[in-house]
Amino acid sequence: MERSARADDARLLHIYQGARSSMDKIFRVNMTDLSTKIEAVPADWAGLGGRGLTSTIVAAEVPPTCHPLSAQNILCFAPGLLTGTPAANSGRLSAGAKSPLTGGIKESNAGGTAAQMLAKLGVKAMIIEGAPKDGTWYNLSVGVNGVTINEEKELLGLGNFAVIDAVEARLGKKTGVLTIGPAGELKMTAANISVKDPDSKIRSHGRGGLGAVMGSKQIKFISIDGEGAPGVKIADPEKFKTAARAFSKALLEHPVSGEGLPTYGTNVLVNILNEAGGLPTKNFSMGQFEAHDKISGETMNEVIASRSGKVKHGCHAGCIIQCSQVYNDKDGKYITSGFEYETIWGLGADCCIDNLDDIARADNLMDDIGIDSIETAVMFGVAMEAGILNWGDSKEMLRMLREEIGKGTALGRILGGGAASVGRTYGVTRVPVVKNQGIPAYDPRSVKGIGITYATSTMGADHTSGYTIATNILNVGGYVDPLKKEGQVELSRNLQIATAAVDSTGMCIFVAFPALDIPECLPALIDMINARFGIALTGDDVTNLGKHILKLERKFNTEAGFTNVHDRLPDFFKNEPVAPHNAVWDFTDAEIDAFWDF
Amino acid sequence: MRVTVKLFATFRNGRFKVEERELPEGTQCRQVVADLSLTDDEIGIIMINGRHGMLDQELQPGDVLSLFPLVGGG
């Protein structure tokens, strides 16, 4: 077993070396001595991108036991293998570091304009190491000639929207921006990194507190100038074109990516999970929310249409799924965009808030403050359980975002530390986290496959790392009964392996829906990678890449102090049955640990 | 027997959100789908009382039948 894994790694390395592209560079920034360098891409990084590359860099350069907010941590960004090409939905950027929230390795990926700009500049990865020795803050300018470090004073303390406006005024409308808000500056462990989207609004490297890592390096924002970018060279343009066409066809043909997501967005899930009894409600004490219809995707679709908002919207150029939207208030004025199921579930059902407009306002505030909307929504559920505010009190929730978290009061810093921080501080026993990261929008008792993903993911509780909802609930990629234990470990394992590979391509994870059902989809994706680099990866190679990434991440976590005891759900899932199915979390430790038998 | 039928997403267009129906004993899901002018292929997810069901499943008195097109998110 071990020997064959090594042989697989050697084969991958051999293929990657064939992929070496002289154009691509590593941009390295040292915030201790304020120096920058352009480096050649090491041979064994040449065929990596996205998560595969950020996790490889973190594993190679970060001491696993270091303090995540110390100079020993790094923050790195990498576009995916296909980012910057005409491949549909390939514009995702991966950010990596040791997470201050989980204490383990972290990759968080986001849309926006930065990934494609970096890829076209030939930036394979940007690595930011060290930390300033005094209190001076900086911004970084990235361009065709590398990175410059500039002192920043004017924009400190400002929200992300003001930063984007100011950077565009300084440097031009086309400038790409990665920025942190007050939460990142104050190094809150739920802080995110915001990425400017095509409408100068915001996408987020949401999970794991990477905004705090950027804050610890005293970088308020990173601007990207695409002027003079050489663009991405494709080794075999004809082959690429054929594969890209087949790939786009699959995305448009599948009912989920072709129709469901563009029409209702991700929020179509509220009603489905509610019906299935898997919509965590009132801080995970129930599986259905009485007011589900008021916050559902169907209602949201009607509200958006009646207020001349946009039902469809893409987070990056070249997205043909368009799951996002623009949500206006009753006077037709913009409230928010990129308004996702997890945010709406979390502030809605989990906090018992039935006012969709207030949830939208909170979404916009969280973008501006720069705080993860999943962690923060789960946190508010715990805060309500603690009695810090009342269930369903959306006005007080908005005030706390603005006045406490946004201004960094003592209470705000506790709230900004996420669900576990509030639970610990206030003595709450029902705290839905794994590895300290808030559990997202699917109850693991009534959707058991996702519980295996939450428990075993190298990232902490993360639905995207092995989205078993597809097969447990949505009948995509077959069907595995969500209420039974049979088949869940294998389902989660296969999806986590596939996802680690897909997260390395720069692809949006929603390409998984057609990839699970339409036989031409995955081969077309692999053909695009092969045509881009002039290599010959097989389907097995891609699976082995996924396995390699997961094992590399787990090794980092093990060296950081994690054991199998950390691959567990909180006890209350075992002891408190959830209605309507009265389901409990009933996996044995050995059954969970079998996840890693590959 | 009385059965509650709930429709979601595009199935609501020109139809309804929720409706009580009087059906003969032994009615299968497939018949309800046909009565709604939906084809078997259009059906993405069937839930009966919050559990996944099949087109040929017989409905029981008091059941809640929920029909969804193939949709997803996350």
XYZ file of C-alpha atoms in Angstrom, chain A residues 34-438:
405
model
C 10.572 44.229 3.611
C 12.199 42.556 0.617
C 10.632 40.941 -2.442
C 11.944 38.340 -4.882
C 10.889 36.647 -8.090
C 11.837 32.978 -8.041
C 11.724 30.169 -10.578
C 9.071 27.536 -9.912
C 10.670 24.505 -8.209
C 10.373 21.399 -10.407
C 8.072 19.524 -8.055
C 5.628 22.450 -7.834
C 5.375 22.891 -11.615
C 2.228 20.842 -12.180
C 0.457 21.989 -9.035
C -2.048 24.803 -8.677
C -4.705 26.067 -6.298
C -5.096 24.002 -3.127
C -2.502 21.401 -4.189
C 0.078 24.161 -4.413
C -0.883 26.240 -1.354
C -0.977 23.134 0.846
C 2.386 21.967 -0.562
C 3.913 25.375 0.170
C 2.471 25.556 3.698
C 3.659 22.002 4.430
C 7.135 22.819 3.110
C 7.644 26.240 4.690
C 5.576 26.539 7.880
C 6.691 24.872 11.124
C 3.483 22.967 12.049
C 3.708 23.960 15.715
C 4.233 27.681 15.087
C 1.775 30.293 16.306
C -0.417 31.057 13.289
C -0.174 34.808 13.890
C 3.613 34.796 14.251
C 6.280 35.620 11.683
C 6.859 31.873 11.237
C 3.529 31.433 9.446
C 3.162 32.304 5.771
C 0.204 33.452 3.734
C 0.187 32.237 0.149
C -2.086 32.628 -2.841
C -2.238 30.396 -5.909
C -4.511 30.437 -8.948
C -5.617 27.006 -10.182
C -4.077 24.955 -12.987
C -6.667 26.190 -15.493
C -7.116 29.734 -14.177
C -6.484 32.390 -16.787
C -7.448 30.067 -19.663
C -10.819 30.301 -21.444
C -12.051 27.201 -19.517
C -15.490 27.898 -18.040
C -15.657 28.451 -14.256
C -11.886 28.310 -13.770
C -11.332 31.628 -11.989
C -10.948 30.549 -8.368
C -8.044 31.615 -6.160
C -6.707 29.496 -3.304
C -5.299 31.085 -0.164
C -3.261 28.983 2.249
C -1.671 29.292 5.704
C -1.724 27.652 9.115
C -5.171 28.604 10.388
C -5.486 30.682 13.567
C -9.012 29.281 13.977
C -8.331 25.551 13.647
C -4.593 25.418 14.367
C -4.259 23.196 11.303
C -3.508 23.660 7.633
C -5.966 25.821 5.712
C -6.932 26.320 2.115
C -9.796 28.645 1.385
C -10.805 29.445 -2.168
C -12.754 32.315 -3.644
C -13.922 33.834 -6.898
C -13.396 37.460 -7.869
C -10.980 38.953 -10.359
C -7.631 38.340 -8.622
C -7.060 34.716 -9.657
C -7.274 35.343 -13.378
C -5.132 38.491 -13.111
C -2.410 36.639 -11.194
C -2.481 33.684 -13.609
C -2.171 35.996 -16.620
C 0.786 37.734 -14.951
C 2.445 34.307 -14.744
C 2.241 34.217 -10.953
C 2.165 30.547 -10.029
C 1.995 31.516 -6.375
C 2.612 34.509 -4.165
C 4.167 33.711 -0.791
C 4.150 36.266 2.015
C 6.451 35.390 4.905
C 7.688 37.085 8.082
C 6.063 40.008 9.889
C 7.024 43.642 10.495
C 8.948 44.290 13.723
C 7.184 47.575 14.467
C 3.612 48.831 14.184
C 3.868 50.067 10.596
C 1.194 48.881 8.140
C 1.698 48.252 4.435
C 0.035 47.510 1.132
C 1.493 45.366 -1.638
C 1.378 46.220 -5.357
C 1.621 43.250 -7.679
C 2.412 43.776 -11.354
C 4.325 42.386 -14.271
C 7.651 43.367 -12.683
C 6.939 41.750 -9.323
C 5.789 43.063 -5.969
C 6.488 46.355 -4.224
C 5.833 46.985 -0.536
C 4.383 50.404 0.321
C 3.633 51.946 3.672
C -0.125 52.378 4.218
C -1.741 54.911 6.547
C -4.826 56.332 4.892
C -6.992 53.219 4.643
C -6.346 51.672 8.051
C -9.507 50.942 10.005
C -11.729 51.217 6.942
C -14.221 48.620 5.748
C -13.560 46.575 2.624
C -15.940 48.474 0.341
C -14.220 51.780 1.146
C -10.826 50.144 0.569
C -11.865 48.884 -2.879
C -13.253 52.308 -3.850
C -10.095 54.056 -2.644
C -7.743 51.629 -4.402
C -9.688 52.035 -7.647
C -9.469 55.828 -7.271
C -5.708 55.607 -6.659
C -4.781 52.999 -9.237
C -7.628 52.626 -11.716
C -10.914 50.812 -12.078
C -9.363 47.611 -13.462
C -7.100 47.058 -10.443
C -7.543 43.743 -8.654
C -7.848 43.954 -4.860
C -7.362 41.551 -1.943
C -8.198 43.298 1.303
C -8.943 42.874 4.995
C -11.451 44.840 7.036
C -11.332 45.798 10.726
C -11.748 42.130 11.740
C -8.529 41.168 9.963
C -6.636 44.187 11.268
C -7.661 43.178 14.799
C -6.631 39.566 14.095
C -10.016 38.063 14.944
C -9.965 34.348 14.217
C -13.126 34.545 12.087
C -11.633 37.279 9.855
C -11.623 36.646 6.122
C -9.809 38.017 3.088
C -12.026 39.866 0.631
C -11.509 39.665 -3.109
C -12.880 42.305 -5.466
C -15.408 40.830 -7.911
C -16.206 42.002 -11.471
C -18.686 44.597 -10.094
C -16.227 45.961 -7.508
C -18.146 44.089 -4.805
C -16.770 41.274 -2.668
C -16.015 37.547 -2.695
C -14.301 35.987 0.274
C -11.586 33.594 1.281
C -14.001 32.987 4.099
C -13.048 30.185 6.355
C -10.317 29.635 8.879
C -9.350 33.171 9.825
C -6.914 33.878 6.993
C -7.759 37.581 7.323
C -6.098 37.491 10.736
C -2.958 36.019 9.162
C -2.886 38.883 6.640
C -3.437 41.269 9.554
C -0.558 39.698 11.478
C 1.688 40.568 8.522
C 0.325 44.130 8.706
C -0.873 44.166 5.117
C -4.120 46.107 4.680
C -4.551 45.306 1.003
C -2.859 43.854 -2.062
C -3.455 45.548 -5.413
C -2.970 43.749 -8.716
C -2.133 45.567 -11.933
C -2.757 43.403 -14.999
C -1.080 45.835 -17.431
C 1.383 44.064 -19.752
C 0.474 40.603 -18.454
C 1.788 37.980 -20.868
C -1.347 35.814 -20.502
C -1.593 32.068 -20.160
C 0.042 30.028 -22.915
C -1.787 26.863 -23.938
C 0.438 24.045 -25.212
C -2.155 22.488 -27.521
C -4.811 25.096 -28.388
C -6.900 22.855 -30.680
C -7.164 20.053 -28.140
C -7.960 22.641 -25.479
C -10.761 24.172 -27.513
C -12.429 20.805 -28.131
C -12.236 19.836 -24.451
C -13.409 23.267 -23.274
C -16.447 23.004 -25.514
C -17.376 19.551 -24.177
C -16.877 20.787 -20.624
C -19.104 23.864 -21.054
C -21.756 21.696 -22.707
C -21.847 19.393 -19.676
C -22.163 22.359 -17.285
C -25.059 23.829 -19.230
C -26.790 20.480 -19.770
C -26.907 19.349 -16.157
C -30.127 20.483 -14.447
C -28.314 21.665 -11.297
C -25.555 23.763 -12.907
C -27.571 24.635 -16.026
C -30.890 25.625 -14.473
C -31.290 25.217 -10.702
C -28.283 27.256 -9.571
C -28.761 30.154 -12.044
C -32.438 30.491 -11.111
C -32.517 30.035 -7.354
C -28.900 30.289 -6.298
C -27.580 28.054 -3.563
C -30.454 29.131 -1.323
C -32.789 26.659 -3.064
C -31.493 24.302 -0.376
C -33.437 25.881 2.506
C -36.681 24.155 1.560
C -35.031 20.868 0.595
C -33.070 20.534 3.830
C -36.117 21.623 5.795
C -38.196 18.874 4.192
C -35.432 16.357 4.865
C -35.238 17.420 8.512
C -31.595 18.408 8.099
C -31.868 22.207 8.368
C -30.110 22.999 11.655
C -32.410 25.285 13.604
C -32.058 27.239 16.867
C -28.388 26.420 17.343
C -28.712 22.829 16.105
C -31.490 21.911 18.520
C -34.035 21.138 15.748
C -33.948 19.973 12.139
C -36.728 22.140 10.705
C -37.455 25.886 10.800
C -41.064 27.005 11.052
C -40.465 30.141 8.965
C -38.412 28.350 6.296
C -40.542 29.667 3.461
C -39.771 33.308 4.351
C -36.040 32.762 3.795
C -36.204 30.147 1.001
C -34.638 30.348 -2.454
C -38.071 30.401 -4.041
C -39.094 33.449 -1.965
C -35.744 35.117 -2.547
C -36.112 34.647 -6.302
C -39.506 36.421 -6.238
C -38.217 39.216 -4.001
C -35.172 39.841 -6.206
C -37.264 39.896 -9.386
C -39.888 42.232 -7.885
C -37.205 44.724 -6.758
C -35.304 44.815 -10.064
C -32.303 43.009 -8.640
C -30.357 40.383 -10.553
C -31.337 36.727 -10.231
C -28.183 35.547 -12.045
C -24.657 36.774 -11.481
C -21.152 35.314 -11.802
C -18.381 35.700 -9.224
C -15.726 35.747 -11.942
C -15.444 36.318 -15.705
C -16.078 33.058 -17.533
C -18.530 31.648 -15.000
C -21.408 30.095 -16.922
C -23.280 28.760 -13.874
C -24.080 32.226 -12.454
C -25.335 31.034 -9.042
C -24.920 34.472 -7.501
C -27.369 37.369 -7.513
C -27.830 41.024 -6.618
C -30.351 41.598 -3.803
C -32.014 45.003 -3.499
C -34.179 46.583 -0.807
C -37.841 47.472 -1.390
C -36.827 50.776 -2.963
C -34.636 48.985 -5.488
C -31.402 50.019 -3.736
C -28.498 47.551 -3.534
C -28.188 45.635 -0.260
C -25.884 42.747 -1.095
C -24.674 40.253 -3.679
C -23.226 36.771 -3.449
C -25.953 35.995 -0.951
C -25.482 32.317 -0.143
C -27.445 29.486 1.383
C -25.007 29.030 4.285
C -25.329 32.671 5.368
C -29.105 32.658 4.998
C -29.469 29.330 6.804
C -27.116 30.400 9.609
C -28.605 33.769 10.426
C -32.067 32.509 9.428
C -32.941 29.047 10.737
C -30.032 28.662 13.162
C -30.740 32.065 14.769
C -34.530 31.911 14.166
C -34.479 35.135 12.112
C -37.224 35.239 9.470
C -36.440 38.671 7.993
C -34.578 38.123 4.708
C -33.826 41.849 4.277
C -32.052 41.972 7.642
C -30.090 38.835 6.775
C -29.072 40.553 3.519
C -27.973 43.641 5.478
C -25.904 41.430 7.751
C -24.337 39.745 4.727
C -23.216 43.123 3.423
C -21.921 44.190 6.849
C -19.921 40.975 7.188
C -18.344 41.639 3.769
C -17.464 45.152 4.869
C -16.074 44.192 8.280
C -14.290 41.256 6.662
C -15.595 38.380 8.719
C -16.597 34.868 7.641
C -20.348 34.692 7.161
C -20.513 30.975 8.040
C -18.443 31.186 11.225
C -20.235 34.365 12.283
C -23.717 32.963 11.616
C -22.940 29.799 13.608
C -21.446 32.031 16.306
C -24.656 34.076 16.597
C -26.607 30.841 17.162
C -24.291 30.052 20.089
C -24.477 33.684 21.288
C -28.281 33.479 21.363
C -28.091 30.224 23.283
C -25.772 32.025 25.720
C -28.343 34.815 26.135
C -26.086 37.548 24.742
C -28.990 38.464 22.459
C -32.482 37.043 21.957
C -33.442 34.393 19.436
C -34.585 36.004 16.222
C -33.463 39.535 17.194
C -32.119 40.652 13.836
C -31.793 44.313 14.823
C -29.535 43.498 17.769
C -27.554 41.119 15.554
C -26.976 43.962 13.077
C -25.993 46.306 15.880
C -23.489 43.818 17.255
C -21.917 43.385 13.830
C -21.605 47.138 13.358
C -20.870 48.375 16.850
C -19.175 45.474 18.635
C -17.340 43.352 16.028
C -16.897 46.208 13.549
C -15.425 48.466 16.225
C -13.431 45.786 18.001
C -14.928 46.203 21.481
C -14.065 43.546 24.057
C -17.374 41.760 23.371
C -16.811 42.211 19.634
C -13.481 40.417 19.838
C -15.083 37.467 21.614
C -17.826 37.324 18.969
C -15.244 37.789 16.220
C -13.400 34.748 17.490
C -16.219 32.553 16.176
C -18.592 29.964 17.606
C -16.081 28.130 19.806
C -14.786 31.392 21.287
C -18.281 32.426 22.381
C -19.167 28.927 23.609
C -16.027 28.746 25.743
C -16.408 32.248 27.143
C -20.078 31.868 28.071
C -20.125 28.225 29.170
C -22.371 26.935 26.393
C -22.310 23.157 25.950
C -24.045 22.961 22.568
C -21.258 24.350 20.411
C -21.360 23.076 16.833
C -17.694 23.070 15.783
C -15.089 20.567 14.641
C -11.428 21.481 15.106
C -12.805 24.790 16.398
C -14.481 25.661 13.074
C -18.254 26.231 12.920
